[in-house]
XYZ file of C-alpha atoms in Angstrom:
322
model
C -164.451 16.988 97.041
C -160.956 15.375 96.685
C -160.062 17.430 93.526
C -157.738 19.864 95.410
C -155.866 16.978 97.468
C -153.475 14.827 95.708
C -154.375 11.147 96.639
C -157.973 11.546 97.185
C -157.427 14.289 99.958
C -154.408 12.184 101.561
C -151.990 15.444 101.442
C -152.037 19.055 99.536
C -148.798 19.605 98.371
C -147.288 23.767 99.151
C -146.069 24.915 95.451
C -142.801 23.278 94.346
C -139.511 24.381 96.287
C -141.876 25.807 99.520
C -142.049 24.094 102.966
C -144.047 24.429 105.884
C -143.850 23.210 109.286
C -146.092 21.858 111.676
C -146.374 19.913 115.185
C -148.634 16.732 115.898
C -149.873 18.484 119.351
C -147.501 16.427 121.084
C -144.269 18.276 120.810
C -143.047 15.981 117.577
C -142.047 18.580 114.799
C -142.276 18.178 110.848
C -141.586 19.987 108.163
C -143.629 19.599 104.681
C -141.632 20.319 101.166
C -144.239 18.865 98.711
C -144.724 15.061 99.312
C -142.098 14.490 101.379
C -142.531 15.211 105.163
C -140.028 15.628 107.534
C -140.105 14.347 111.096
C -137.501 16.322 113.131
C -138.615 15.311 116.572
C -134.778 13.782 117.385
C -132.737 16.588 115.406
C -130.448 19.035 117.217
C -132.119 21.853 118.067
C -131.131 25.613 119.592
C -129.798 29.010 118.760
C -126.223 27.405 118.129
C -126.942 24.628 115.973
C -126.397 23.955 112.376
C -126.094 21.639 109.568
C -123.287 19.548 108.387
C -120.668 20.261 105.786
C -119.887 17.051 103.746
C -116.240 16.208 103.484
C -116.472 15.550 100.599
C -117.767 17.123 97.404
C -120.614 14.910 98.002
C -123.748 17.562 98.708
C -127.218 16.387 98.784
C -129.417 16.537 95.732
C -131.012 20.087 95.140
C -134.242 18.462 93.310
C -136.529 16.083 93.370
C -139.309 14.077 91.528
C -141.998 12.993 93.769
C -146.124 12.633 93.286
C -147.459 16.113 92.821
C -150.907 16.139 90.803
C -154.337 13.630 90.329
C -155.450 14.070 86.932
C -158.144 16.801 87.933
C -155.312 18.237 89.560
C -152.808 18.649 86.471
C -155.936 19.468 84.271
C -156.697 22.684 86.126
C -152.589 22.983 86.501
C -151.804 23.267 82.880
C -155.262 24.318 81.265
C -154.899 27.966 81.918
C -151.246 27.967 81.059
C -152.459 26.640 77.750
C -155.436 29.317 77.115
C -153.306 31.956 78.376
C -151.201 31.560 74.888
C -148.191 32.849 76.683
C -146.116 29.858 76.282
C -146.514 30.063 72.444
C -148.735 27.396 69.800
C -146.271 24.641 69.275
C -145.627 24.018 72.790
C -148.958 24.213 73.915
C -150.025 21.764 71.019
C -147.463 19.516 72.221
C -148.639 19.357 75.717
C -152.317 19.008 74.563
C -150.979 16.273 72.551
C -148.928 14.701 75.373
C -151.334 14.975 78.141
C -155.283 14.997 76.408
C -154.871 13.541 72.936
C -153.093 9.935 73.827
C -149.818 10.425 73.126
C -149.214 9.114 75.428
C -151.862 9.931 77.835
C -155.510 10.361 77.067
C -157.577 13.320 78.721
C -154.953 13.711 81.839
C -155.016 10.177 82.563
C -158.580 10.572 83.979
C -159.532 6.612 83.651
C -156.512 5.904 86.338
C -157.587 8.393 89.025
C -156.951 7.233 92.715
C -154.651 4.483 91.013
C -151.851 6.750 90.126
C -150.371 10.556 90.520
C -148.627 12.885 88.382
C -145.153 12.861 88.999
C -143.211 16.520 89.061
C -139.926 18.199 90.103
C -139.386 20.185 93.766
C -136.356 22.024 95.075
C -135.069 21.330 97.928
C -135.046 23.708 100.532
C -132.238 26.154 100.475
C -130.964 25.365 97.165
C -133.521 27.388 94.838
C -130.536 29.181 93.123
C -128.140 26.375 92.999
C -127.332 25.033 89.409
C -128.406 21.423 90.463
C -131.916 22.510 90.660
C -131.747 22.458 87.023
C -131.362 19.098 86.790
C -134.606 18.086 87.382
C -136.096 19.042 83.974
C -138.007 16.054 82.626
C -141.516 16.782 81.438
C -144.459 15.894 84.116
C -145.133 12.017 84.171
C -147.685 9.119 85.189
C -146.504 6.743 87.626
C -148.914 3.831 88.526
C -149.973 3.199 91.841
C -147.668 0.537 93.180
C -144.543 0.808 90.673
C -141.385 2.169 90.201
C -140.960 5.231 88.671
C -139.128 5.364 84.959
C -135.465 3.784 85.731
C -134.028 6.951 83.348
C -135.391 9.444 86.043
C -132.167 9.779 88.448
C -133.779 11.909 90.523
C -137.161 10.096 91.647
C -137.731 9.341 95.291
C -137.182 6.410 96.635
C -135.309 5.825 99.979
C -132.030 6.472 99.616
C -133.170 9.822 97.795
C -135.386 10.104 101.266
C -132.073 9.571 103.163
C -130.245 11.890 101.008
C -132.956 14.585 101.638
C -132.901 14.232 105.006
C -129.061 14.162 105.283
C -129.486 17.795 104.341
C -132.340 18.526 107.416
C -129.496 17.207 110.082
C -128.905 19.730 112.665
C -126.264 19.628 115.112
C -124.748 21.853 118.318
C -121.867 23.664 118.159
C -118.572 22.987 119.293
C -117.867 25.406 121.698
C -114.966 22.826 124.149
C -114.313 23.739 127.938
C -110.902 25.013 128.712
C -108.654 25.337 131.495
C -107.442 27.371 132.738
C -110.651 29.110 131.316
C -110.693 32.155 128.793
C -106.869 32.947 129.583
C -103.906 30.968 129.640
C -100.461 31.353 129.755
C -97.630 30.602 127.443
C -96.119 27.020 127.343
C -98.846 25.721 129.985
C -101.102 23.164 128.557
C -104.381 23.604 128.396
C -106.944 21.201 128.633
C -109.924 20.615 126.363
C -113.213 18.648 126.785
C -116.914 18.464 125.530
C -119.861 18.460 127.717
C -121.265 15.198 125.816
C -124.426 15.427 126.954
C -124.818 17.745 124.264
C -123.242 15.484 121.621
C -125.766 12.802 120.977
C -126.737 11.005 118.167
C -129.215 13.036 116.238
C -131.804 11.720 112.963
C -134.517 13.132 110.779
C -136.594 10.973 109.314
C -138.183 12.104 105.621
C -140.684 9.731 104.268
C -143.972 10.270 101.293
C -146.954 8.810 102.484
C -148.575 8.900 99.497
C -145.901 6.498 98.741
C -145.244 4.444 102.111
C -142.058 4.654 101.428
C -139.547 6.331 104.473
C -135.502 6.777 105.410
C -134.080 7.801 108.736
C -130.952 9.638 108.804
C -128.702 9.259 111.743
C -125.569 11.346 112.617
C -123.035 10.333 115.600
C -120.084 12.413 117.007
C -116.859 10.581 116.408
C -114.305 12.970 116.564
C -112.902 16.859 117.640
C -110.529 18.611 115.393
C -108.578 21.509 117.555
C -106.913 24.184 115.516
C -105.700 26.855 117.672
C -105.510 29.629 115.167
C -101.744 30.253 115.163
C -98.376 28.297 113.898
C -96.836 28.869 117.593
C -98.818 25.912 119.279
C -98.701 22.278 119.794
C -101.979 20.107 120.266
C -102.425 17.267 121.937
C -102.766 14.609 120.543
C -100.430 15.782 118.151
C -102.496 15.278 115.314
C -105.231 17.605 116.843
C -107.805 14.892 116.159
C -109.886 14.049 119.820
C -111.523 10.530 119.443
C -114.943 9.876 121.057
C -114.010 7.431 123.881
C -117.163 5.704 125.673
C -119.284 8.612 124.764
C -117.065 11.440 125.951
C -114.054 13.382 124.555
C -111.544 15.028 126.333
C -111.404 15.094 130.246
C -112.236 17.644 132.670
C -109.589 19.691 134.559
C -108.938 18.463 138.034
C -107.423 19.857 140.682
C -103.714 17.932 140.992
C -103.297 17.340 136.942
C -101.285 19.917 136.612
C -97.838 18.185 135.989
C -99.903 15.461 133.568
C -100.104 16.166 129.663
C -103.939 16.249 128.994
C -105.589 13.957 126.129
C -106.956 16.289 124.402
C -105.693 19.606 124.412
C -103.596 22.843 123.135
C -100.375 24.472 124.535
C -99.623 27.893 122.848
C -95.879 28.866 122.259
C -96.102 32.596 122.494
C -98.167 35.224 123.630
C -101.486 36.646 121.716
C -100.163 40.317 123.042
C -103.471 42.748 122.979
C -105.979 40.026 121.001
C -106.587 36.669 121.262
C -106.138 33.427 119.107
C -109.252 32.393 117.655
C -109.238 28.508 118.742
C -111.702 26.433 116.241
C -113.205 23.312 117.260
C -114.685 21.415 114.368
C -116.843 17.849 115.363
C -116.482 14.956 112.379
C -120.480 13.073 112.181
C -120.705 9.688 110.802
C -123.322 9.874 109.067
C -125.741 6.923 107.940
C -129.588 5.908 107.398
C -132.019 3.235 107.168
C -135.147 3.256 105.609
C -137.961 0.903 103.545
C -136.484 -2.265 102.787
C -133.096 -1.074 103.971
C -132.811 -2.482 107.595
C -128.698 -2.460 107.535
C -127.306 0.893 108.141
C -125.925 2.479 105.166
C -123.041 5.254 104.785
C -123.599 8.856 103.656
C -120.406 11.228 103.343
C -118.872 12.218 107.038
C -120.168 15.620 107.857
C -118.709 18.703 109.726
C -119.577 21.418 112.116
C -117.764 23.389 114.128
C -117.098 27.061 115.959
C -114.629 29.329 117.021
C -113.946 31.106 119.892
C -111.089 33.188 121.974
C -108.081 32.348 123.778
C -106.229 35.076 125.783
C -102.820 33.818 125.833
C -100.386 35.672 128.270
C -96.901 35.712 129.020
C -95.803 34.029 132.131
C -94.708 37.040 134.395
C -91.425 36.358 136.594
C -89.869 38.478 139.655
C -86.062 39.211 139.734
C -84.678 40.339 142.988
């Protein structure tokens, strides 16, 4: 029987805010949080990696409307939540009226099955306890097969919201940079910084409902390192600190005979860290933009950040007097 898959057995959504993950035997992971499905086949993966920080306040939306019930479906939903009485007369008279009675919906909508669904709130992943997930707090509603949903509900997917969702699903390596001299250097030497790009690809996720046929693709690509050495006493080259991406690398690699040049990307520490270290962070900028159904010109999200720290031994340069 279809009555436990929403669509006529085309997907059974996990309850609202849950996920669950799967592969297609093929190596291609997803991730299911209600309708939406997540294909994360070309995200950064590994131990290290993480997601981006917006920079700006911008964050991505913490709930959702999307299909969520057939009429048999929200029948059996709300029916025991009525006869259970705990939700008190009045409101349970109102929903009887609302959803059975015609007001507007007659008997769950029953007469449009497998030309509609029920339409209902999610949380995104991660945010359960975040005050946004309160947004979403318009009663359950009908959305024909086919149509729009209601232009007052802010929230409803559609691909941009797909984009949005996904933007939050990005995951990206850390920023660990190559040094030399490696580990420990010495005061006023400069010391050369560089990425091993091959790690720093373009990544995506792409979210999509198939209920709906409706998809985005979110795309992030490196464009910049951000060196802070973790102390006043230093100088960074460029000055700004800010590495560009240059024909898909950043930095350049230590070689043998570059001693006497000034590297492009870079620190040079002005004193000693005595018994410690500095803790150097490297932070990569992501431009960040998507595609998606009916959207065929990429689109801007917010820039996003990662980044990492680690140590730098900085010694004094020892000199003989005879």
């Amino acid at each position: 029987m279809a009555d436990n898959k929403i669509g006529g057995g085309a997907q059974t959504p996990p309850p609202s805010g849950k996920a669950s993950g799967d592969t297609d035997g093929q190596g291609t992971l997803s991730a299911t949080a209600g309708a939406v499905v997540f294909d994360l086949s070309k995200n950064g993966s590994g131990g290290s990696a993480g997601p981006v920080t917006s920079t700006t306040t911008w964050t991505p939306p913490a709930c959702y409307y999307a299909p969520k019930y057939t009429p048999d479906q929200l029948k059996k939903y709300l029916e025991p939540i009525w006869g259970a009485e705990s939700t008190g007369y009045q409101w349970d008279a109102e929903q009887r009226a609302k959803y059975v009675d015609g007001h507007p919906y007659k008997d769950f909508n029953k007469d449009k099955a497998g030309k509609g669904y029920w339409w209902d709130s999610y949380v995104t992943k991660g945010r359960e306890g975040d005050p946004g997930a309160l947004d979403c707090d318009k009663p359950i509603f009908w959305v024909d097969e086919g149509q729009a949903p209601p232009a007052d509900v802010r929230e409803a997917i559609t691909p941009e919201m797909l984009a949005k969702l996904a933007y939050a699903e990005i995951r990206v390596p850390s920023t660990k940079v190559e040094l030399a001299p490696a580990g420990t250097t010495k005061v006023n030497l400069p010391t050369w910084a560089w990425l091993d790009t091959a790690k720093f690809k373009p990544v995506s996720v792409t979210a999509s409902v198939p209920l709906l046929g409706v998809s985005a693709t979110t795309t992030a690509e490196p464009v910049s390192l951000r060196i802070e050495p973790g102390t006043g006493d230093a100088v960074t080259y460029p000055a700004s600190g800010v590495c560009e991406f240059d024909s898909g690398h950043i930095g350049e690699a230590y070689a043998k005979g570059k001693s006497d040049e000034t590297p492009p990307c870079g620190v040079e520490y002005l004193r000693s860290s005595g018994d410690g270290s500095f803790k150097l962070r490297a932070t990569i900028t992501w431009k960040i933009h998507w595609t998606g159904t009916g959207v065929t010109e990429a689109r801007d999200l917010p820039e996003g950040t990662f980044g990492a720290t680690q140590d730098v031994v900085v010694q004094e340069i020892q000199s003989v007097n005879r």
